[in-house]
PDB file of C-alpha atoms in Angstrom:
ATOM      1  CA  UNK A  61       1.548  18.586  -9.425  1.00 47.00           C
ATOM      2  CA  UNK A  62      -0.346  16.865  -6.590  1.00 48.00           C
ATOM      3  CA  UNK A  63      -3.665  18.366  -7.738  1.00 61.00           C
ATOM      4  CA  UNK A  64      -3.453  16.079 -10.797  1.00 89.00           C
ATOM      5  CA  UNK A  65      -2.967  12.973  -8.662  1.00 95.00           C
ATOM      6  CA  UNK A  66      -5.982  10.795  -7.963  1.00 97.00           C
ATOM      7  CA  UNK A  67      -6.602   7.366  -6.450  1.00 98.00           C
ATOM      8  CA  UNK A  68      -9.178   4.840  -7.580  1.00 98.00           C
ATOM      9  CA  UNK A  69     -10.126   1.272  -6.809  1.00 98.00           C
ATOM     10  CA  UNK A  70      -8.281  -1.143  -9.051  1.00 98.00           C
ATOM     11  CA  UNK A  71      -9.215  -4.530 -10.442  1.00 96.00           C
ATOM     12  CA  UNK A  72      -6.570  -7.255  -9.938  1.00 96.00           C
ATOM     13  CA  UNK A  73      -7.306  -8.721 -13.384  1.00 96.00           C
ATOM     14  CA  UNK A  74      -7.877  -5.589 -15.495  1.00 97.00           C
ATOM     15  CA  UNK A  75      -5.205  -3.450 -13.773  1.00 98.00           C
ATOM     16  CA  UNK A  76      -2.698  -6.266 -13.281  1.00 97.00           C
ATOM     17  CA  UNK A  77      -0.014  -4.792 -15.545  1.00 98.00           C
ATOM     18  CA  UNK A  78       0.053  -1.461 -13.654  1.00 98.00           C
ATOM     19  CA  UNK A  79      -0.120  -3.132 -10.226  1.00 98.00           C
ATOM     20  CA  UNK A  80       2.745  -5.463 -11.116  1.00 97.00           C
ATOM     21  CA  UNK A  81       4.848  -2.740 -12.780  1.00 98.00           C
ATOM     22  CA  UNK A  82       4.755  -0.523  -9.687  1.00 98.00           C
ATOM     23  CA  UNK A  83       5.308  -3.272  -7.125  1.00 98.00           C
ATOM     24  CA  UNK A  84       8.111  -4.833  -9.180  1.00 97.00           C
ATOM     25  CA  UNK A  85       9.871  -1.452  -9.463  1.00 98.00           C
ATOM     26  CA  UNK A  86       9.569  -0.616  -5.761  1.00 97.00           C
ATOM     27  CA  UNK A  87       9.809  -3.923  -3.939  1.00 94.00           C
ATOM     28  CA  UNK A  88      11.670  -6.282  -6.273  1.00 95.00           C
ATOM     29  CA  UNK A  89      14.034  -3.899  -8.125  1.00 96.00           C
ATOM     30  CA  UNK A  90      14.664  -1.208  -5.460  1.00 95.00           C
ATOM     31  CA  UNK A  91      14.338  -3.185  -2.235  1.00 92.00           C
ATOM     32  CA  UNK A  92      15.465  -6.610  -3.501  1.00 92.00           C
ATOM     33  CA  UNK A  93      12.377  -8.420  -2.191  1.00 90.00           C
ATOM     34  CA  UNK A  94      12.366 -11.894  -3.777  1.00 91.00           C
ATOM     35  CA  UNK A  95       9.513 -12.194  -6.319  1.00 93.00           C
ATOM     36  CA  UNK A  96       8.184 -15.303  -4.554  1.00 91.00           C
ATOM     37  CA  UNK A  97       7.651 -13.197  -1.407  1.00 90.00           C
ATOM     38  CA  UNK A  98       6.044 -10.279  -3.256  1.00 94.00           C
ATOM     39  CA  UNK A  99       3.297 -12.197  -5.048  1.00 94.00           C
ATOM     40  CA  UNK A 100       0.835 -14.222  -2.975  1.00 94.00           C
ATOM     41  CA  UNK A 101      -2.608 -15.773  -3.171  1.00 94.00           C
ATOM     42  CA  UNK A 102      -4.093 -12.834  -1.238  1.00 96.00           C
ATOM     43  CA  UNK A 103      -3.754 -10.541  -4.253  1.00 96.00           C
ATOM     44  CA  UNK A 104      -6.710 -12.216  -5.965  1.00 95.00           C
ATOM     45  CA  UNK A 105      -8.992 -11.538  -2.946  1.00 95.00           C
ATOM     46  CA  UNK A 106      -7.677  -8.104  -1.940  1.00 97.00           C
ATOM     47  CA  UNK A 107      -9.132  -4.691  -2.722  1.00 98.00           C
ATOM     48  CA  UNK A 108      -6.459  -2.871  -4.746  1.00 98.00           C
ATOM     49  CA  UNK A 109      -5.887   0.853  -5.172  1.00 98.00           C
ATOM     50  CA  UNK A 110      -4.007   2.705  -7.883  1.00 98.00           C
ATOM     51  CA  UNK A 111      -2.762   6.281  -7.767  1.00 98.00           C
ATOM     52  CA  UNK A 112      -2.495   8.100 -11.087  1.00 98.00           C
ATOM     53  CA  UNK A 113      -0.975  11.266 -12.414  1.00 96.00           C
ATOM     54  CA  UNK A 114      -3.079  11.849 -15.483  1.00 94.00           C
ATOM     55  CA  UNK A 115      -3.429   8.403 -17.070  1.00 94.00           C
ATOM     56  CA  UNK A 116      -0.139   7.051 -15.687  1.00 97.00           C
ATOM     57  CA  UNK A 117      -0.274   4.734 -12.660  1.00 98.00           C
ATOM     58  CA  UNK A 118       2.326   5.836 -10.086  1.00 98.00           C
ATOM     59  CA  UNK A 119       1.386   4.053  -6.856  1.00 98.00           C
ATOM     60  CA  UNK A 120      -0.549   1.184  -5.370  1.00 98.00           C
ATOM     61  CA  UNK A 121      -1.808  -0.350  -2.138  1.00 98.00           C
ATOM     62  CA  UNK A 122      -4.049  -3.234  -1.157  1.00 98.00           C
ATOM     63  CA  UNK A 123      -6.594  -3.985   1.578  1.00 98.00           C
ATOM     64  CA  UNK A 124      -7.195  -7.543   2.750  1.00 98.00           C
ATOM     65  CA  UNK A 125     -10.516  -8.814   4.080  1.00 96.00           C
ATOM     66  CA  UNK A 126      -9.159  -8.834   7.662  1.00 97.00           C
ATOM     67  CA  UNK A 127      -8.261  -5.115   7.582  1.00 98.00           C
ATOM     68  CA  UNK A 128      -4.578  -5.505   6.706  1.00 98.00           C
ATOM     69  CA  UNK A 129      -3.294  -2.715   4.461  1.00 98.00           C
ATOM     70  CA  UNK A 130      -0.157  -3.512   2.532  1.00 96.00           C
ATOM     71  CA  UNK A 131       1.958  -3.370  -0.590  1.00 96.00           C
ATOM     72  CA  UNK A 132       1.888   0.433  -0.342  1.00 96.00           C
ATOM     73  CA  UNK A 133       4.287   1.558  -3.041  1.00 96.00           C
ATOM     74  CA  UNK A 134       4.962   4.763  -4.952  1.00 98.00           C
ATOM     75  CA  UNK A 135       7.322   5.048  -7.906  1.00 98.00           C
ATOM     76  CA  UNK A 136      10.521   6.905  -7.004  1.00 97.00           C
ATOM     77  CA  UNK A 137       9.896   9.999  -9.142  1.00 97.00           C
ATOM     78  CA  UNK A 138       6.585  10.682  -7.376  1.00 97.00           C
ATOM     79  CA  UNK A 139       7.707  10.270  -3.755  1.00 95.00           C
ATOM     80  CA  UNK A 140       7.328  13.290  -1.518  1.00 93.00           C
ATOM     81  CA  UNK A 141       4.146  14.403  -3.303  1.00 94.00           C
ATOM     82  CA  UNK A 142       1.682  12.900  -0.764  1.00 95.00           C
ATOM     83  CA  UNK A 143       0.815   9.989  -3.079  1.00 97.00           C
ATOM     84  CA  UNK A 144       1.296   7.561  -0.182  1.00 96.00           C
ATOM     85  CA  UNK A 145      -1.054   9.659   1.957  1.00 96.00           C
ATOM     86  CA  UNK A 146      -3.730   9.541  -0.749  1.00 97.00           C
ATOM     87  CA  UNK A 147      -3.350   5.761  -1.130  1.00 98.00           C
ATOM     88  CA  UNK A 148      -3.494   5.179   2.632  1.00 98.00           C
ATOM     89  CA  UNK A 149      -6.508   7.451   3.109  1.00 97.00           C
ATOM     90  CA  UNK A 150      -8.326   5.590   0.318  1.00 98.00           C
ATOM     91  CA  UNK A 151      -7.493   2.226   1.934  1.00 98.00           C
ATOM     92  CA  UNK A 152      -8.579   3.428   5.409  1.00 98.00           C
ATOM     93  CA  UNK A 153     -11.838   4.841   4.016  1.00 97.00           C
ATOM     94  CA  UNK A 154     -12.557   1.571   2.201  1.00 98.00           C
ATOM     95  CA  UNK A 155     -11.778  -0.438   5.352  1.00 98.00           C
ATOM     96  CA  UNK A 156     -14.179   1.732   7.346  1.00 97.00           C
ATOM     97  CA  UNK A 157     -16.818   1.439   4.622  1.00 97.00           C
ATOM     98  CA  UNK A 158     -16.509  -2.324   4.998  1.00 97.00           C
ATOM     99  CA  UNK A 159     -16.833  -1.945   8.802  1.00 96.00           C
ATOM    100  CA  UNK A 160     -13.253  -3.082   9.382  1.00 97.00           C
ATOM    101  CA  UNK A 161     -12.794  -0.895  12.476  1.00 96.00           C
ATOM    102  CA  UNK A 162      -9.262  -2.122  13.048  1.00 97.00           C
ATOM    103  CA  UNK A 163      -6.708  -1.564  10.317  1.00 98.00           C
ATOM    104  CA  UNK A 164      -3.393  -3.380  10.504  1.00 98.00           C
ATOM    105  CA  UNK A 165      -0.158  -3.150   8.604  1.00 98.00           C
ATOM    106  CA  UNK A 166       3.437  -4.255   8.660  1.00 96.00           C
ATOM    107  CA  UNK A 167       5.629  -1.187   8.213  1.00 95.00           C
ATOM    108  CA  UNK A 168       9.250  -0.841   7.273  1.00 93.00           C
ATOM    109  CA  UNK A 169      10.895   0.828  10.258  1.00 96.00           C
ATOM    110  CA  UNK A 170      11.885   3.949   8.302  1.00 94.00           C
ATOM    111  CA  UNK A 171       8.178   4.521   7.466  1.00 94.00           C
ATOM    112  CA  UNK A 172       6.872   4.460  11.068  1.00 97.00           C
ATOM    113  CA  UNK A 173       6.456   8.288  11.272  1.00 97.00           C
ATOM    114  CA  UNK A 174       4.461   8.284   8.014  1.00 96.00           C
ATOM    115  CA  UNK A 175       1.980   5.728   9.375  1.00 97.00           C
ATOM    116  CA  UNK A 176       1.843   7.374  12.808  1.00 98.00           C
ATOM    117  CA  UNK A 177       0.647  10.592  11.120  1.00 96.00           C
ATOM    118  CA  UNK A 178      -2.277   8.539   9.770  1.00 97.00           C
ATOM    119  CA  UNK A 179      -3.223   7.298  13.253  1.00 97.00           C
ATOM    120  CA  UNK A 180      -1.353   3.977  13.364  1.00 98.00           C
ATOM    121  CA  UNK A 181       0.505   2.887  16.501  1.00 98.00           C
ATOM    122  CA  UNK A 182       3.430   0.470  16.749  1.00 98.00           C
ATOM    123  CA  UNK A 183       2.127  -2.866  18.067  1.00 98.00           C
ATOM    124  CA  UNK A 184       5.224  -5.093  18.005  1.00 98.00           C
ATOM    125  CA  UNK A 185       8.963  -5.158  18.362  1.00 98.00           C
ATOM    126  CA  UNK A 186      11.194  -4.936  15.320  1.00 98.00           C
ATOM    127  CA  UNK A 187      11.557  -8.009  13.102  1.00 97.00           C
ATOM    128  CA  UNK A 188      12.938  -8.859   9.676  1.00 95.00           C
ATOM    129  CA  UNK A 189      10.629  -9.489   6.741  1.00 91.00           C
ATOM    130  CA  UNK A 190      12.167 -10.085   3.309  1.00 87.00           C
ATOM    131  CA  UNK A 191      15.460  -9.054   4.928  1.00 88.00           C
ATOM    132  CA  UNK A 192      14.170  -5.588   5.907  1.00 89.00           C
ATOM    133  CA  UNK A 193      13.400  -4.330   9.461  1.00 96.00           C
ATOM    134  CA  UNK A 194       9.644  -4.061  10.083  1.00 96.00           C
ATOM    135  CA  UNK A 195       7.118  -3.535  12.883  1.00 98.00           C
ATOM    136  CA  UNK A 196       3.428  -4.347  13.096  1.00 98.00           C
ATOM    137  CA  UNK A 197       1.154  -1.324  13.437  1.00 98.00           C
ATOM    138  CA  UNK A 198      -2.558  -0.942  14.216  1.00 98.00           C
ATOM    139  CA  UNK A 199      -5.163   1.808  13.824  1.00 98.00           C
ATOM    140  CA  UNK A 200      -8.566   1.805  15.493  1.00 97.00           C
ATOM    141  CA  UNK A 201     -11.438   3.626  13.778  1.00 91.00           C
ATOM    142  CA  UNK A 202     -14.037   5.427  15.861  1.00 80.00           C
TER     143      UNK A 202
END
């Protein structure tokens, strides 16, 4: 199945329905993140990514102008298929293309090993964000 999965840059305006559908399913419905915490002014300025199986959008991520990667989300039925890896690699490559040598993210504690495999290191103690335990992580590009 994973050979049919691809990631492309997304447009916040044109791809808004898919971006919102995925993030609402993962963060708001599954993880009970309040909608007012999920949507912010940074979405309009961010570089967005969408993962697709065929023509169906199944995952998303965003890159902010300061090198922060976030809102990494994959619909439940597609987890475990390396969709998150593809999204993160696309975001890291885009950050490096933009000469953002330092990539940052705030990770849910359960996801630390996933981000460590991609070269991120824990850079803070544990804290709560939207009621969920998180840590800050950083990755330095060569």
